[in-house]
Amino acid sequence: MSEYVFGPATGVGSMPGGDAREAAKSVTGTFEDFPYLAELPARGPGADMIGRTAGLLVEVYARVEPSGWRIGDRPGMDTRRARSWLGEDLDALEEFAHGYEGPLKVQAVGPWTLAAALELKNGEAALSDAGACRDLAGSLAEGLVRHLEDVRRRVPGATPVLQLDEPSLTAVLRGQIKSASGYRTHRAVDRQIVESTLRSVLEAADVPVIVHSCAPDVPFALLRRAGVAGVSFDFGLLTERDEESVGEAVEGGTKLFAGVVPSTDAALSDPASNVSGVRTLWRRLGLNPGLLADAVVVTPSCGLAGASPAYARKALAHCVTAARSLADNPE
């Protein structure tokens, strides 16, 4: 199995509301062995996933335009706001994770979703320019290294784990990202280029990296070749077509961050029933039940930004209980 040791359950990233201390308190209080740095997009531009990651970039700056985030020449108010909010979140995490030892997850947007979302000066996505994609990936890698150093300094006992959010990855591979006009789509990016770019960011980070996508058709095999330690996905979107590559990933030591708890307000059933699909898949693939608890980390299906604060807290606690059920009754 994988050489990486993660906790049995964690969250995806975003939380509702705008109180950094409240979010950090909820996360660290619930996930005693695998907390994460909460994101609070309800605060507005710069706290959203694209703006937050744009604030991490080195010598590349972005500002908010009516159409979205656009690359500019110098850091402006939007960059400062993104960095300020990230600092606030890190301060809160440092306070509530004081003395913590173990895996600690931080999230950032991956190079391909970033290239699909950030606009060049002409209004087209950076994805339309191969040179811009390379520069963006290099800047992101450098920014992530600095960010991870900051996390280590603030929580010295933690072992940082990096989650790259890549919800647009499948659309990038299939040529489904729309142009600025909306009348055409950008050409599909070659799979080898996608893979090698991801690998370069992973290698620079030099920590266990998981890739998260709550879109259908997550490219498990490509991510495994790129060297990810785990893949985070919405378990409810898996189809029979995915099963072989999921089985190969498990056998190759890749951790499955299985999103089994609804990420928006819903009636939560018995936690054991949330992971029953995971057990069923395991049996169908003929995998050893004894590997189940080690191979799977239980999470919500996606970020919790769209949930009510009360439901978000309940969903996180539900993940912990569901993971315990999986460990206690793998079959």
Coordinates of C-alpha atoms in Angstrom, one line a residue:
M1 CA 0.0 0.0 0.0
S2 CA 0.9 3.7 -0.1
E3 CA 3.8 4.9 1.9
Y4 CA 1.7 8.0 2.9
V5 CA -0.1 8.0 6.2
F6 CA -3.3 10.0 6.2
G7 CA -6.1 10.2 8.7
P8 CA -9.3 8.2 8.1
A9 CA -11.4 11.2 7.2
T10 CA -11.1 14.9 6.3
G11 CA -12.9 17.7 4.5
V12 CA -12.5 18.9 0.9
G13 CA -11.8 22.6 1.6
S14 CA -14.5 25.2 1.6
M15 CA -16.8 26.0 4.5
P16 CA -19.8 28.3 4.7
G17 CA -19.7 31.8 6.3
G18 CA -16.8 34.2 6.8
D19 CA -15.4 33.6 10.3
A20 CA -11.9 32.1 9.9
R21 CA -11.6 31.3 13.6
E22 CA -15.0 29.5 13.7
A23 CA -14.1 27.5 10.6
A24 CA -10.7 26.5 12.0
K25 CA -12.2 25.6 15.3
S26 CA -14.8 23.3 13.6
V27 CA -12.2 21.6 11.4
T28 CA -9.5 21.0 14.0
G29 CA -12.1 19.9 16.6
T30 CA -13.7 17.4 14.2
F31 CA -10.6 16.0 12.4
E32 CA -8.2 15.3 15.2
D33 CA -5.9 13.3 12.9
F34 CA -6.3 15.0 9.5
P35 CA -7.4 18.6 9.7
Y36 CA -7.2 21.1 6.8
L37 CA -6.9 24.8 6.1
A38 CA -10.5 25.9 5.6
E39 CA -11.5 28.2 2.7
L40 CA -14.3 30.7 3.0
P41 CA -15.4 31.8 -0.4
A42 CA -18.5 33.7 0.9
R43 CA -16.2 36.6 1.8
G44 CA -16.1 37.4 -1.9
P45 CA -13.5 37.8 -4.7
G46 CA -10.0 36.8 -3.4
A47 CA -11.5 34.2 -1.1
D48 CA -12.9 32.2 -4.0
M49 CA -10.7 29.2 -5.1
I50 CA -9.3 31.0 -8.2
G51 CA -8.6 34.3 -6.5
R52 CA -7.1 32.6 -3.5
T53 CA -4.6 30.6 -5.7
A54 CA -3.9 33.7 -7.9
G55 CA -2.7 35.3 -4.6
L56 CA -0.1 32.6 -4.2
L57 CA 1.4 33.1 -7.7
V58 CA 5.0 34.4 -7.9
E59 CA 5.5 37.3 -10.3
V60 CA 2.1 36.7 -11.9
Y61 CA -0.8 38.9 -10.7
A62 CA -4.5 38.8 -11.4
R63 CA -7.4 41.2 -10.9
V64 CA -11.1 40.9 -11.0
E65 CA -12.9 41.9 -14.2
P66 CA -16.6 41.5 -15.0
S67 CA -15.8 38.3 -16.9
G68 CA -13.6 36.8 -14.1
W69 CA -10.0 36.9 -13.0
R70 CA -7.5 38.4 -15.5
I71 CA -3.7 38.4 -15.4
G72 CA -2.3 41.9 -15.0
D73 CA 1.2 43.6 -14.7
R74 CA 1.3 44.4 -11.0
P75 CA -0.3 43.4 -7.7
G76 CA -3.4 45.4 -7.0
M77 CA -6.2 45.5 -4.5
D78 CA -7.6 42.1 -5.4
T79 CA -4.2 40.4 -4.9
R80 CA -3.7 42.2 -1.6
R81 CA -7.2 41.1 -0.5
A82 CA -6.6 37.5 -1.4
R83 CA -3.3 37.4 0.5
S84 CA -4.8 39.1 3.5
W85 CA -7.6 36.6 3.8
L86 CA -5.2 33.7 3.4
G87 CA -3.1 35.2 6.2
E88 CA -6.3 35.4 8.3
D89 CA -7.1 31.8 7.7
L90 CA -3.5 30.7 8.5
D91 CA -3.5 32.7 11.7
A92 CA -6.7 30.9 12.8
L93 CA -5.3 27.5 11.9
E94 CA -2.1 28.3 13.7
E95 CA -4.1 29.1 16.8
F96 CA -6.4 26.1 16.8
A97 CA -3.8 23.6 15.5
H98 CA -1.2 24.6 18.2
G99 CA 0.8 21.5 19.2
Y100 CA -0.8 19.4 16.5
E101 CA 1.3 16.6 15.0
G102 CA 0.3 14.7 11.9
P103 CA -0.9 15.2 8.4
L104 CA -2.4 18.7 7.6
K105 CA -4.0 19.4 4.3
V106 CA -3.9 22.7 2.4
Q107 CA -5.7 23.3 -0.9
A108 CA -4.9 25.3 -4.1
V109 CA -6.2 25.2 -7.6
G110 CA -4.2 23.0 -9.9
P111 CA -2.3 24.3 -13.0
W112 CA -5.0 23.2 -15.6
T113 CA -8.1 24.5 -13.9
L114 CA -6.1 27.7 -13.2
A115 CA -5.2 28.0 -16.9
A116 CA -8.8 27.4 -17.9
A117 CA -10.1 30.1 -15.5
L118 CA -7.5 32.9 -15.6
E119 CA -7.8 35.3 -18.6
L120 CA -4.9 36.8 -20.6
K121 CA -5.0 40.5 -21.4
N122 CA -6.9 39.7 -24.6
G123 CA -9.7 38.1 -22.6
E124 CA -9.0 34.5 -23.7
A125 CA -8.2 31.8 -21.1
A126 CA -4.5 31.3 -20.5
L127 CA -5.3 27.8 -21.7
S128 CA -5.2 29.2 -25.3
D129 CA -1.5 29.9 -25.0
A130 CA 1.0 27.1 -24.4
G131 CA 3.7 29.5 -23.2
A132 CA 1.2 31.1 -20.7
C133 CA 0.3 27.6 -19.4
R134 CA 4.0 26.8 -18.8
D135 CA 4.6 30.2 -17.0
L136 CA 1.5 29.8 -14.9
A137 CA 2.5 26.3 -13.8
G138 CA 6.0 27.5 -12.9
S139 CA 4.7 30.4 -11.0
L140 CA 2.2 28.2 -9.2
A141 CA 4.9 25.7 -8.2
E142 CA 7.1 28.4 -6.7
G143 CA 4.1 29.9 -4.9
L144 CA 3.1 26.6 -3.4
V145 CA 6.6 25.9 -2.2
R146 CA 6.5 29.2 -0.2
H147 CA 3.0 28.5 1.0
L148 CA 4.0 25.1 2.3
E149 CA 7.0 26.6 4.1
D150 CA 4.7 29.1 5.8
V151 CA 2.4 26.2 6.9
R152 CA 5.4 24.3 8.4
R153 CA 6.6 27.4 10.2
R154 CA 3.1 28.0 11.7
V155 CA 2.4 24.4 12.7
P156 CA 5.8 22.8 13.2
G157 CA 4.5 19.3 14.1
A158 CA 2.4 19.0 10.9
T159 CA 3.2 17.0 7.9
P160 CA 1.8 19.1 5.0
V161 CA -0.4 17.4 2.4
L162 CA -1.3 19.4 -0.7
Q163 CA -4.6 19.1 -2.5
L164 CA -4.7 20.5 -6.0
D165 CA -8.3 21.3 -7.1
E166 CA -8.8 20.3 -10.7
P167 CA -12.5 20.4 -11.5
S168 CA -11.8 21.5 -15.1
L169 CA -9.2 18.8 -15.8
T170 CA -11.5 16.5 -17.8
A171 CA -12.9 19.4 -19.8
V172 CA -9.3 20.5 -20.6
L173 CA -8.4 17.0 -21.8
R174 CA -11.6 16.9 -24.0
G175 CA -11.4 20.3 -25.5
Q176 CA -14.6 21.5 -23.7
I177 CA -13.4 24.8 -22.2
K178 CA -15.3 27.6 -24.0
S179 CA -13.6 30.6 -25.6
A180 CA -14.3 34.2 -24.5
S181 CA -17.0 34.5 -27.1
G182 CA -18.7 31.3 -26.0
Y183 CA -19.1 30.2 -29.6
R184 CA -16.2 27.8 -29.8
T185 CA -14.0 25.8 -27.4
H186 CA -10.3 25.7 -26.8
R187 CA -8.4 22.8 -28.4
A188 CA -7.9 19.8 -26.2
V189 CA -4.5 19.8 -24.5
D190 CA -2.3 16.7 -25.2
R191 CA -2.5 14.2 -22.4
Q192 CA 1.2 13.9 -22.1
I193 CA 1.6 17.7 -21.6
V194 CA -1.2 17.7 -19.0
E195 CA 0.5 14.8 -17.2
S196 CA 4.1 16.3 -17.3
T197 CA 2.8 19.7 -16.1
L198 CA 1.1 18.1 -13.2
R199 CA 4.2 16.1 -12.4
S200 CA 6.4 19.2 -12.4
V201 CA 4.1 20.9 -9.9
L202 CA 4.0 17.7 -7.7
E203 CA 7.8 17.4 -7.8
A204 CA 8.3 21.0 -6.8
A205 CA 5.9 20.8 -3.9
D206 CA 7.8 17.8 -2.5
V207 CA 5.0 16.7 -0.2
P208 CA 2.2 14.1 -0.7
V209 CA -0.2 15.6 -3.3
I210 CA -3.8 14.6 -3.9
V211 CA -5.9 15.9 -6.8
H212 CA -9.5 16.7 -6.2
S213 CA -12.3 16.9 -8.8
C214 CA -16.0 16.6 -8.1
A215 CA -16.7 16.5 -11.9
P216 CA -17.5 13.2 -13.7
D217 CA -14.9 11.1 -15.5
V218 CA -11.9 11.8 -13.3
P219 CA -8.8 10.6 -15.2
F220 CA -7.5 8.2 -12.5
A221 CA -4.8 6.6 -14.7
L222 CA -3.3 9.9 -15.8
L223 CA -3.2 11.2 -12.3
R224 CA -1.5 8.0 -11.0
R225 CA 1.1 8.3 -13.8
A226 CA 1.7 11.9 -12.8
G227 CA 2.6 10.7 -9.3
V228 CA -0.3 11.7 -7.1
A229 CA -0.5 10.2 -3.6
G230 CA -4.3 10.2 -3.7
V231 CA -7.4 11.2 -5.8
S232 CA -10.3 13.0 -4.2
F233 CA -13.7 12.6 -6.0
D234 CA -17.4 12.5 -5.7
F235 CA -18.1 8.8 -5.1
G236 CA -21.7 9.1 -6.4
L237 CA -20.4 10.1 -9.9
L238 CA -18.3 6.9 -10.4
T239 CA -19.6 4.7 -13.2
E240 CA -18.7 1.1 -14.3
R241 CA -16.3 2.6 -16.8
D242 CA -14.2 4.0 -13.9
E243 CA -14.0 0.8 -11.9
E244 CA -11.0 -0.7 -13.6
S245 CA -8.9 2.4 -13.2
V246 CA -10.0 2.8 -9.6
G247 CA -9.0 -0.8 -8.9
E248 CA -5.6 -0.3 -10.5
A249 CA -5.1 2.9 -8.5
V250 CA -5.8 1.1 -5.2
E251 CA -3.4 -1.8 -6.1
G252 CA -0.8 0.8 -7.1
G253 CA -1.0 2.4 -3.6
T254 CA -3.0 5.5 -4.6
K255 CA -5.3 6.6 -1.8
L256 CA -9.0 7.2 -2.6
F257 CA -10.5 10.3 -1.0
A258 CA -14.1 9.1 -1.4
G259 CA -16.7 11.8 -1.3
V260 CA -19.6 10.0 0.2
V261 CA -21.4 12.5 2.4
P262 CA -23.6 15.1 0.6
S263 CA -22.0 18.6 0.5
T264 CA -25.2 20.6 0.6
D265 CA -28.0 20.3 3.2
A266 CA -29.5 16.9 3.1
A267 CA -31.0 14.4 5.5
L268 CA -28.0 12.4 6.8
S269 CA -28.7 8.7 7.1
D270 CA -26.8 6.2 9.3
P271 CA -23.1 6.8 8.6
A272 CA -22.5 3.1 7.9
S273 CA -24.9 3.4 4.9
N274 CA -22.8 6.3 3.4
V275 CA -19.9 3.9 3.0
S276 CA -21.9 0.9 1.9
G277 CA -21.2 1.8 -1.8
V278 CA -17.5 1.7 -1.1
R279 CA -17.8 -1.8 0.4
T280 CA -19.8 -2.9 -2.6
L281 CA -17.3 -1.6 -5.0
W282 CA -14.5 -3.3 -3.1
R283 CA -16.3 -6.7 -3.4
R284 CA -17.0 -6.1 -7.1
L285 CA -13.3 -5.4 -7.8
G286 CA -12.2 -8.4 -5.7
L287 CA -10.0 -6.2 -3.5
N288 CA -8.9 -7.4 -0.1
P289 CA -11.3 -6.0 2.6
G290 CA -8.4 -5.7 5.0
L291 CA -7.0 -2.9 2.8
L292 CA -10.2 -0.8 2.9
A293 CA -9.5 1.4 5.9
D294 CA -5.9 2.0 4.8
A295 CA -6.8 2.8 1.2
V296 CA -9.9 5.1 1.7
V297 CA -10.2 8.5 3.3
V298 CA -13.8 9.5 3.8
T299 CA -14.8 13.1 2.8
P300 CA -17.9 15.1 1.8
S301 CA -18.7 14.8 -1.9
C302 CA -17.3 18.4 -2.5
G303 CA -16.6 21.6 -0.7
L304 CA -19.2 22.7 1.9
A305 CA -19.5 26.4 0.9
G306 CA -23.1 25.9 -0.2
A307 CA -24.2 24.3 3.0
S308 CA -25.6 25.9 6.1
P309 CA -23.1 26.3 9.0
A310 CA -25.0 23.7 11.1
Y311 CA -25.2 21.2 8.3
A312 CA -21.5 21.7 7.5
R313 CA -20.5 20.8 11.1
K314 CA -22.8 17.8 11.0
A315 CA -21.4 16.6 7.6
L316 CA -17.8 16.8 8.9
A317 CA -18.7 14.8 12.0
H318 CA -20.6 12.3 9.8
C319 CA -17.4 11.7 7.8
V320 CA -15.5 10.7 10.9
T321 CA -18.2 8.3 12.0
A322 CA -18.5 6.8 8.5
A323 CA -14.8 6.2 8.4
R324 CA -14.9 4.5 11.8
S325 CA -17.7 2.2 10.4
L326 CA -15.6 1.3 7.4
A327 CA -12.6 0.4 9.6
D328 CA -14.7 -1.6 12.1
N329 CA -16.8 -3.5 9.4
P330 CA -14.8 -3.6 6.1
E331 CA -17.0 -6.4 4.8

